[in-house]
Coordinates of C-alpha atoms in Angstrom, one line a residue:
Chain A
M1 CA 0.0 0.0 0.1
N2 CA 1.3 3.7 -0.5
A3 CA -0.7 5.8 1.3
P4 CA -0.1 9.5 0.8
K5 CA 2.4 10.7 3.3
P6 CA 2.2 14.5 5.0
A7 CA 3.8 17.2 3.4
V8 CA 6.3 19.7 5.4
I9 CA 4.9 23.1 4.3
L10 CA 7.4 25.9 5.3
I11 CA 6.1 29.3 5.4
R12 CA 8.2 32.0 4.9
P13 CA 11.3 30.3 6.2
Q14 CA 14.0 32.4 7.2
L15 CA 17.3 30.4 6.7
S16 CA 18.2 28.4 3.7
E17 CA 20.3 26.3 6.2
N18 CA 17.3 25.5 8.1
I19 CA 15.5 24.0 5.2
G20 CA 18.5 21.9 4.7
T21 CA 18.2 20.6 8.2
T22 CA 14.5 20.0 8.0
C23 CA 15.3 18.2 4.7
R24 CA 17.6 15.9 6.7
A25 CA 14.6 15.4 9.4
M26 CA 12.0 14.7 7.0
L27 CA 14.4 11.7 5.3
N28 CA 15.2 10.4 8.7
C29 CA 11.6 9.7 9.4
G30 CA 10.8 8.6 5.6
L31 CA 8.8 11.9 4.6
T32 CA 9.6 13.3 1.3
E33 CA 7.7 16.3 0.2
L34 CA 8.6 20.0 0.9
R35 CA 6.9 22.5 -0.1
L36 CA 7.9 26.5 0.3
V37 CA 6.3 29.3 0.8
Q38 CA 8.2 32.9 -0.2
P39 CA 11.4 31.7 1.4
R40 CA 14.1 34.2 2.2
E41 CA 17.1 32.9 0.7
N42 CA 17.7 30.7 -1.9
W43 CA 17.1 27.1 -0.7
L44 CA 19.5 25.3 -2.6
S45 CA 22.9 27.2 -1.3
D46 CA 25.5 25.6 -0.6
K47 CA 25.1 26.1 3.2
A48 CA 21.5 24.3 2.3
I49 CA 22.8 21.5 0.9
A50 CA 25.3 21.0 3.1
A51 CA 23.2 21.0 5.9
S52 CA 20.7 18.6 4.6
S53 CA 23.8 16.0 4.7
G54 CA 22.9 13.9 2.1
A55 CA 18.7 14.5 1.3
E56 CA 19.8 17.1 -1.1
E57 CA 17.2 15.3 -3.4
L58 CA 14.3 16.1 -1.0
L59 CA 15.5 20.2 -1.2
K60 CA 15.8 20.1 -5.3
Q61 CA 12.2 18.6 -5.0
A62 CA 10.7 21.3 -3.0
K63 CA 7.8 22.8 -4.7
L64 CA 7.5 26.4 -4.4
F65 CA 4.2 28.8 -3.8
D66 CA 3.4 31.8 -3.5
S67 CA 0.9 31.8 -0.5
T68 CA -0.2 29.5 1.6
K69 CA -3.5 29.0 0.3
D70 CA -1.9 27.9 -2.9
A71 CA 0.7 25.6 -1.0
I72 CA -2.3 23.6 0.5
A73 CA -4.9 24.0 -2.5
D74 CA -4.6 19.9 -3.4
L75 CA -4.9 18.6 -0.1
Q76 CA -7.6 17.7 2.6
R77 CA -6.2 18.0 5.8
I78 CA -4.1 20.6 7.7
Y79 CA -2.2 21.0 10.6
A80 CA -0.5 24.2 11.9
T81 CA 2.4 23.8 14.2
T82 CA 2.4 26.8 17.0
G83 CA 4.3 26.8 20.5
R84 CA 1.8 29.4 22.0
N85 CA -2.0 29.3 22.6
R86 CA -4.2 31.5 19.7
F87 CA -7.2 30.9 21.4
M88 CA -9.1 30.3 18.2
V89 CA -11.9 27.7 18.1
K90 CA -10.0 24.5 17.0
P91 CA -8.7 21.2 18.1
V92 CA -4.7 21.6 19.9
V93 CA -3.5 17.8 19.6
T94 CA 0.0 16.8 20.4
P95 CA 2.3 15.5 18.0
K96 CA 1.8 12.1 18.8
R97 CA -2.1 12.4 18.7
A98 CA -1.6 14.4 15.1
A99 CA 0.6 11.4 13.9
E100 CA -2.3 8.7 15.1
E101 CA -5.0 11.1 13.2
M102 CA -2.8 11.4 10.1
R103 CA -2.3 7.7 9.9
I104 CA -5.7 7.3 9.3
H105 CA -6.3 10.2 6.9
A106 CA -3.7 8.4 5.0
A107 CA -5.6 5.5 5.3
N108 CA -8.7 6.8 3.8
G109 CA -6.9 8.5 1.0
L110 CA -6.5 12.1 2.6
A111 CA -3.4 14.3 2.0
C112 CA -2.0 16.4 5.1
G113 CA -0.1 19.0 5.3
V114 CA 1.8 20.4 8.5
L115 CA 2.5 24.3 8.2
F116 CA 5.4 25.5 10.3
G117 CA 5.9 29.5 10.9
P118 CA 9.2 31.6 9.9
E119 CA 12.1 31.1 12.9
R120 CA 11.5 34.2 14.5
T121 CA 7.5 34.4 14.7
G122 CA 5.9 31.2 14.1
L123 CA 2.6 30.9 11.6
E124 CA 0.3 34.0 11.9
N125 CA -3.1 34.1 12.2
D126 CA -4.6 33.6 9.1
D127 CA -2.3 30.6 7.9
V128 CA -3.4 29.1 11.4
S129 CA -6.8 29.9 10.6
L130 CA -6.4 28.0 7.3
A131 CA -5.7 24.8 9.2
E132 CA -8.2 22.3 10.8
T133 CA -6.1 21.4 13.7
V134 CA -3.4 23.3 15.6
I135 CA -0.5 20.9 17.1
T136 CA 1.1 22.2 20.0
V137 CA 4.5 20.2 21.1
P138 CA 4.6 19.8 25.2
L139 CA 7.6 20.9 26.6
N140 CA 9.0 23.0 29.3
P141 CA 7.1 26.0 29.6
D142 CA 9.7 28.1 30.4
Y143 CA 11.6 27.8 27.1
C144 CA 9.8 26.0 24.3
S145 CA 11.4 28.1 21.5
L146 CA 12.1 24.7 19.0
N147 CA 14.5 25.1 16.4
L148 CA 12.4 24.6 12.7
A149 CA 14.0 21.6 11.8
Q150 CA 13.4 20.7 15.4
G151 CA 10.1 21.3 15.2
V152 CA 9.7 19.2 12.0
L153 CA 11.4 16.2 13.3
I154 CA 9.3 15.7 16.1
I155 CA 6.2 15.8 14.0
A156 CA 8.1 13.6 11.3
Y157 CA 9.4 11.5 14.4
E158 CA 5.8 10.8 15.6
W159 CA 4.6 10.5 12.2
Y160 CA 6.9 7.4 11.8
Q161 CA 6.4 5.7 15.2
A162 CA 2.9 5.8 14.5
G163 CA 3.8 3.4 12.0
D164 CA 0.7 1.4 9.7
P165 CA -2.5 2.4 11.2
A166 CA -3.6 -0.8 12.8
E167 CA -7.1 0.0 12.5
P168 CA -8.2 2.9 10.0
V169 CA -11.2 4.6 11.3
A170 CA -13.8 4.9 9.0
M171 CA -15.3 8.0 8.5
T172 CA -18.9 7.8 8.0
K173 CA -19.4 10.1 5.4
G174 CA -20.8 7.3 2.6
A175 CA -19.3 8.1 -0.6
A176 CA -19.2 11.6 -0.6
P177 CA -15.4 12.8 -1.2
P178 CA -14.0 15.9 0.8
A179 CA -13.5 18.7 -0.2
S180 CA -10.1 19.7 -0.9
K181 CA -8.4 23.4 0.5
K182 CA -9.4 24.7 -3.0
D183 CA -12.6 23.9 -3.2
L184 CA -13.0 25.5 0.3
N185 CA -11.0 28.4 0.1
G186 CA -13.3 29.0 -3.5
F187 CA -16.1 29.1 -1.0
F188 CA -14.5 31.4 1.6
D189 CA -13.5 33.7 -1.6
H190 CA -17.1 33.6 -2.7
L191 CA -18.8 34.4 0.7
E192 CA -16.3 37.3 1.7
R193 CA -17.1 38.8 -1.6
E194 CA -20.7 38.6 -1.1
L195 CA -20.6 39.7 2.6
D196 CA -18.2 42.6 1.7
E197 CA -20.8 44.0 -0.9
C198 CA -23.2 43.9 1.2
G199 CA -21.7 45.7 4.4
F200 CA -21.2 43.0 6.7
F201 CA -17.5 44.0 7.4
R202 CA -18.6 47.5 9.1
V203 CA -15.5 47.9 10.7
D204 CA -12.1 47.4 8.3
E205 CA -10.0 46.8 10.9
K206 CA -12.0 43.7 12.1
R207 CA -12.5 42.6 8.8
P208 CA -9.2 39.8 8.9
G209 CA -10.4 38.9 12.4
M210 CA -14.0 38.1 11.5
M211 CA -12.6 36.2 8.3
R212 CA -10.7 34.0 10.5
N213 CA -13.5 33.3 12.9
I214 CA -16.1 32.2 10.0
R215 CA -13.1 30.6 8.6
N216 CA -12.4 28.6 11.4
M217 CA -16.4 27.6 11.7
F218 CA -16.8 25.9 8.7
E219 CA -12.7 24.3 9.1
R220 CA -13.9 22.6 12.1
A221 CA -17.3 21.5 10.0
D222 CA -14.6 18.9 7.7
L223 CA -16.9 19.4 4.7
T224 CA -17.6 17.0 1.9
L225 CA -17.1 18.5 -1.7
Q226 CA -20.9 18.2 -2.3
E227 CA -21.4 20.5 1.3
V228 CA -19.6 22.8 -0.3
R229 CA -22.0 23.1 -3.2
T230 CA -24.7 23.0 -1.0
L231 CA -23.0 26.4 0.6
H232 CA -21.9 28.3 -2.3
G233 CA -25.6 27.7 -4.0
M234 CA -26.8 28.8 -0.3
V235 CA -24.9 32.0 -0.1
H236 CA -25.8 32.3 -4.5
E237 CA -29.8 32.1 -3.6
L238 CA -29.6 34.0 -0.5
V239 CA -28.1 37.4 -2.4
T240 CA -29.5 37.0 -5.9
Y241 CA -33.4 36.1 -4.9
R242 CA -34.8 39.6 -3.8
H243 CA -32.3 41.3 -6.5
R244 CA -34.4 38.9 -9.0
K245 CA -37.8 39.5 -7.3
T246 CA -37.3 43.4 -7.5
E247 CA -36.2 43.0 -10.9
T248 CA -39.4 40.9 -12.3
A249 CA -41.8 43.7 -10.4
K250 CA -39.8 46.2 -12.3
E251 CA -40.8 44.6 -15.7
Chain B
M1 CA 9.3 16.2 44.4
N2 CA 12.5 16.8 42.4
A3 CA 13.3 13.2 41.4
P4 CA 17.0 12.8 39.9
K5 CA 16.6 13.7 35.8
P6 CA 18.9 12.1 33.3
A7 CA 21.9 13.4 32.3
V8 CA 23.0 13.8 28.9
I9 CA 26.5 12.6 28.2
L10 CA 28.5 13.7 25.1
I11 CA 31.4 11.3 24.1
R12 CA 34.5 13.2 22.3
P13 CA 31.6 15.5 20.4
Q14 CA 33.5 17.5 17.3
L15 CA 31.7 20.5 16.7
S16 CA 31.0 23.2 19.3
E17 CA 27.9 24.3 17.3
N18 CA 26.5 20.3 18.4
I19 CA 26.9 21.2 21.5
G20 CA 25.1 24.8 21.8
T21 CA 22.1 22.7 19.7
T22 CA 22.2 19.9 22.3
C23 CA 22.0 22.2 25.1
R24 CA 18.6 23.8 23.4
A25 CA 17.1 20.7 22.6
M26 CA 17.7 19.6 26.4
L27 CA 16.2 22.8 27.7
N28 CA 13.2 22.4 25.5
C29 CA 12.3 19.5 27.5
G30 CA 13.4 20.1 30.5
L31 CA 16.8 18.6 31.1
T32 CA 19.5 20.3 32.4
E33 CA 22.7 18.3 33.0
L34 CA 25.1 17.8 30.5
R35 CA 28.6 16.2 30.6
L36 CA 31.2 16.2 27.8
V37 CA 33.9 13.9 27.2
Q38 CA 37.0 15.5 25.8
P39 CA 35.0 17.8 23.2
R40 CA 37.1 18.5 20.4
E41 CA 36.5 21.9 20.4
N42 CA 35.9 24.8 22.8
W43 CA 32.3 24.5 23.8
L44 CA 31.9 28.0 25.4
S45 CA 33.1 29.1 21.7
D46 CA 30.6 32.0 20.2
K47 CA 29.1 29.6 17.9
A48 CA 28.7 27.1 21.0
I49 CA 26.9 29.7 22.7
A50 CA 25.0 31.3 19.6
A51 CA 23.9 27.9 18.7
S52 CA 22.0 27.4 22.2
S53 CA 20.0 30.1 21.5
G54 CA 19.1 31.3 25.2
A55 CA 20.4 27.5 27.1
E56 CA 23.6 29.2 27.4
E57 CA 23.3 28.7 31.2
L58 CA 23.6 24.8 30.3
L59 CA 26.9 25.3 28.2
K60 CA 28.4 26.9 31.3
Q61 CA 27.4 24.7 34.2
A62 CA 28.4 21.3 31.6
K63 CA 31.3 18.9 33.7
L64 CA 33.9 17.8 32.1
F65 CA 35.4 14.5 32.1
D66 CA 38.5 12.6 30.8
S67 CA 37.1 9.3 30.0
T68 CA 33.4 7.8 29.5
K69 CA 34.2 6.0 32.9
D70 CA 34.8 9.5 35.3
A71 CA 31.8 10.9 33.4
I72 CA 29.1 8.1 34.4
A73 CA 30.9 7.3 38.1
D74 CA 28.1 8.4 40.3
L75 CA 25.0 7.5 38.1
Q76 CA 23.4 4.0 38.2
R77 CA 21.5 3.3 35.2
I78 CA 23.0 4.2 31.4
Y79 CA 21.1 4.0 28.4
A80 CA 23.7 4.0 24.9
T81 CA 22.2 5.3 21.7
T82 CA 23.4 3.9 18.6
G83 CA 22.2 4.2 15.1
R84 CA 23.3 0.3 14.3
N85 CA 23.2 -2.9 16.1
R86 CA 26.3 -3.9 17.7
F87 CA 25.2 -7.3 18.3
M88 CA 25.8 -7.0 22.4
V89 CA 24.0 -9.0 24.3
K90 CA 21.6 -5.9 25.7
P91 CA 18.3 -4.8 25.8
V92 CA 17.3 -2.5 22.8
V93 CA 14.7 0.0 23.7
T94 CA 13.0 2.7 21.8
P95 CA 13.3 6.2 23.2
K96 CA 10.0 5.8 24.4
R97 CA 10.3 2.5 26.3
A98 CA 13.4 4.3 27.3
A99 CA 11.8 7.1 28.5
E100 CA 9.5 5.4 30.4
E101 CA 11.9 3.1 32.4
M102 CA 14.3 6.1 33.6
R103 CA 11.1 8.0 35.0
I104 CA 10.6 4.7 36.8
H105 CA 14.4 4.6 37.7
A106 CA 14.1 8.3 38.8
A107 CA 11.3 7.6 41.1
N108 CA 13.2 5.1 42.7
G109 CA 15.9 7.2 43.4
L110 CA 18.2 6.0 40.6
A111 CA 20.1 8.4 38.4
C112 CA 20.4 7.7 34.6
G113 CA 22.6 8.8 32.0
V114 CA 22.4 8.8 28.4
L115 CA 25.2 8.2 26.1
F116 CA 25.5 10.2 23.0
G117 CA 28.4 9.3 20.1
P118 CA 30.9 11.8 18.0
E119 CA 28.8 12.8 15.2
R120 CA 30.7 11.2 12.6
T121 CA 31.4 7.2 14.0
G122 CA 28.9 7.1 16.8
L123 CA 29.7 5.3 20.4
E124 CA 32.5 3.0 20.1
N125 CA 32.1 -0.7 21.5
D126 CA 33.8 -0.2 24.7
D127 CA 31.4 2.8 25.4
V128 CA 28.4 0.8 24.7
S129 CA 29.6 -1.7 26.8
L130 CA 29.2 0.3 29.9
A131 CA 25.4 0.8 29.4
E132 CA 22.9 -2.2 30.7
T133 CA 20.8 -0.9 28.0
V134 CA 20.7 0.3 24.2
I135 CA 18.7 3.1 22.6
T136 CA 17.9 2.7 18.9
V137 CA 15.4 5.4 17.2
P138 CA 13.2 3.5 14.7
L139 CA 13.6 5.9 11.8
N140 CA 14.0 5.1 7.8
P141 CA 16.3 2.3 7.5
D142 CA 17.5 3.8 4.5
Y143 CA 18.9 6.9 6.1
C144 CA 18.7 6.7 9.7
S145 CA 21.9 8.9 10.6
L146 CA 20.4 11.7 12.7
N147 CA 22.2 15.0 13.6
L148 CA 23.8 14.8 17.5
A149 CA 21.3 17.6 18.5
Q150 CA 18.3 15.9 17.2
G151 CA 19.2 12.4 18.6
V152 CA 19.2 14.2 22.3
L153 CA 16.0 16.2 21.2
I154 CA 14.6 12.6 20.7
I155 CA 15.5 11.2 23.8
A156 CA 14.8 14.7 25.9
Y157 CA 11.2 14.7 23.8
E158 CA 10.5 11.4 25.0
W159 CA 11.8 11.8 28.8
Y160 CA 9.7 14.9 28.7
Q161 CA 6.4 13.3 27.0
A162 CA 6.3 10.5 29.7
G163 CA 6.3 13.1 32.5
D164 CA 3.6 15.4 30.9
P165 CA -0.2 14.9 31.8
A166 CA -0.9 16.6 28.7
E167 CA -4.2 15.4 27.0
P168 CA -3.8 14.3 23.6
V169 CA -6.4 16.5 22.1
A170 CA -8.2 19.9 24.1
M171 CA -10.4 22.4 22.2
T172 CA -8.8 25.9 22.7
K173 CA -12.0 28.2 22.7
G174 CA -11.0 30.9 25.3
A175 CA -14.2 32.2 27.4
A176 CA -16.1 31.4 24.4
P177 CA -19.3 29.8 25.7
P178 CA -20.8 26.6 24.2
A179 CA -24.2 27.3 21.7
S180 CA -27.1 25.5 23.0
K181 CA -29.2 23.6 20.8
K182 CA -31.9 26.3 21.2
D183 CA -29.3 28.5 20.1
L184 CA -28.7 26.5 17.2
N185 CA -31.9 25.6 16.4
G186 CA -33.0 29.1 16.2
F187 CA -30.1 29.9 14.0
F188 CA -32.0 27.1 11.5
D189 CA -35.1 27.9 11.9
H190 CA -33.6 31.7 10.7
L191 CA -31.9 29.9 7.9
E192 CA -34.3 27.4 6.6
R193 CA -37.2 30.6 6.6
E194 CA -34.8 32.6 4.4
L195 CA -33.6 29.4 2.5
D196 CA -37.5 28.9 1.8
E197 CA -38.0 32.8 0.9
C198 CA -35.3 32.8 -2.0
G199 CA -36.4 29.7 -3.6
F200 CA -33.2 27.2 -2.6
F201 CA -35.8 24.4 -2.0
R202 CA -36.8 23.9 -5.5
V203 CA -38.4 20.4 -4.8
D204 CA -40.5 20.1 -2.0
E205 CA -39.5 16.6 -1.7
K206 CA -36.4 17.4 -1.3
R207 CA -36.6 19.7 1.5
P208 CA -36.3 18.0 4.3
G209 CA -33.4 15.8 3.5
M210 CA -31.6 18.9 2.3
M211 CA -32.1 21.2 5.6
R212 CA -30.7 17.8 7.2
N213 CA -27.4 17.8 5.3
I214 CA -27.4 21.6 5.8
R215 CA -27.6 20.7 10.0
N216 CA -25.0 18.2 10.0
M217 CA -22.8 20.7 8.5
F218 CA -22.7 22.9 11.3
E219 CA -23.5 20.0 13.9
R220 CA -20.3 19.0 13.1
A221 CA -18.6 22.5 14.0
D222 CA -19.4 22.6 17.2
L223 CA -19.9 26.4 17.3
T224 CA -19.8 28.6 20.3
L225 CA -22.2 30.8 21.2
Q226 CA -21.2 34.0 19.6
E227 CA -20.5 32.1 16.5
V228 CA -24.2 31.1 16.3
R229 CA -24.3 35.0 16.3
T230 CA -22.2 35.7 13.9
L231 CA -24.1 33.4 11.6
H232 CA -27.8 34.8 11.8
G233 CA -25.6 38.6 11.2
M234 CA -24.4 36.7 7.9
V235 CA -27.5 35.5 7.1
H236 CA -29.3 39.0 8.0
E237 CA -27.1 41.3 5.8
L238 CA -26.5 39.0 2.6
V239 CA -30.6 38.6 2.3
T240 CA -31.4 42.1 3.2
Y241 CA -28.5 44.2 1.5
R242 CA -30.0 44.0 -2.0
H243 CA -33.7 44.7 -0.7
R244 CA -32.3 47.9 1.2
K245 CA -30.7 48.8 -2.1
T246 CA -33.4 48.5 -4.1
E247 CA -35.5 50.2 -1.8
T248 CA -33.1 53.0 -2.2
A249 CA -33.2 53.6 -5.7
K250 CA -36.7 53.8 -5.3
E251 CA -37.1 56.8 -3.4

């Protein structure tokens, strides 16, 4: 069986050396798919290649993206790694638990990705809101800032340890295929456009936070493709009906 | 209770930078005792201190020894980390199992130490023979050479997890109270009314099934009261805006 393995997605990594050591940690644990969103340095630098210590192939095959949304478009389950509480309404799991979940997702044919933020700051809240689930590594609360590659290693290590899934837990969704992140983001774009037009975002500064809250609700719902279509339809009908009615009245 | 924590013992480490990153990994997991046997470079070099990234105190307190035997003289249980089978008659355990054992030893007042060999070659068999138990990290058999600090991290991480009471899953909802079923049903009524009016339910027989599907999505999202209010607001704004706009146009 060749179940899909989680992709490691580095968002705006600062140092090419850390991309190299990330590749080494990934390959140690059998992970091979690296995605990079706006890396600051050249990930094929001599430093990066030296740091990869033989895992150079992963650097060469790394896929480059302009945005986190693009980087996760074809995936179905996203985990965001954070060191501190973001107070979003989302499950927060340990690496071990996340690894067990990802094994089950893989067995069900769902492609997973794990987001890692820039070295200095970690993930932005907008990136966290793209994930269904947050991973926080239980660490010394007085000193919990992990080096980037160390963070990747722990997730990859737990994934490897979780081994083949003993009993794939079947999701009772019938034959309904899950929505990809692209499908979901398409809906969010549609919704945001309409909410914008109708003046839902009264105060401009509150808009990003409000959109994050809205995203979080729907991310948690673990939607199927059909359900995303239904949501599109609902929004479309809600906004166009009155318009149509008035048009007809005018004729 | 202040049970003794395992000492990390680096045998002939080659690069001072790796001693620094080892300290960072140790402190991340609450380990504080570093012992060095014949380090090749100065473990208080600028490179080492920079690599320790704030865990400098551990570098400064590191104890220096001439031989592995001296370094373990006051300890009672020794684990040797090796990447390959040494064919010695000794138990070989996973990091997780070793961590559980060390927690038990500590509770019984036994001081433990974990040996790590030089970067290039790993532990010599003479050093391995000083240990009761071998730890081998289960890794990709085609690429199992861990960076020194990565190896330390995995042992330290498992040690921390073995004593951490963290729940594998926690929901971070801040102070947000969950929606009651009454709140939720109030929203469904509102939504159904509006969907009805705009003609979303084209075929009457399909209506109950469609409403069930819509309910299911939102039920799964485990909404807070505030989120239900947001949903009310969204639906309200979406349906009234065009109406308002047309009203204004008429005036």
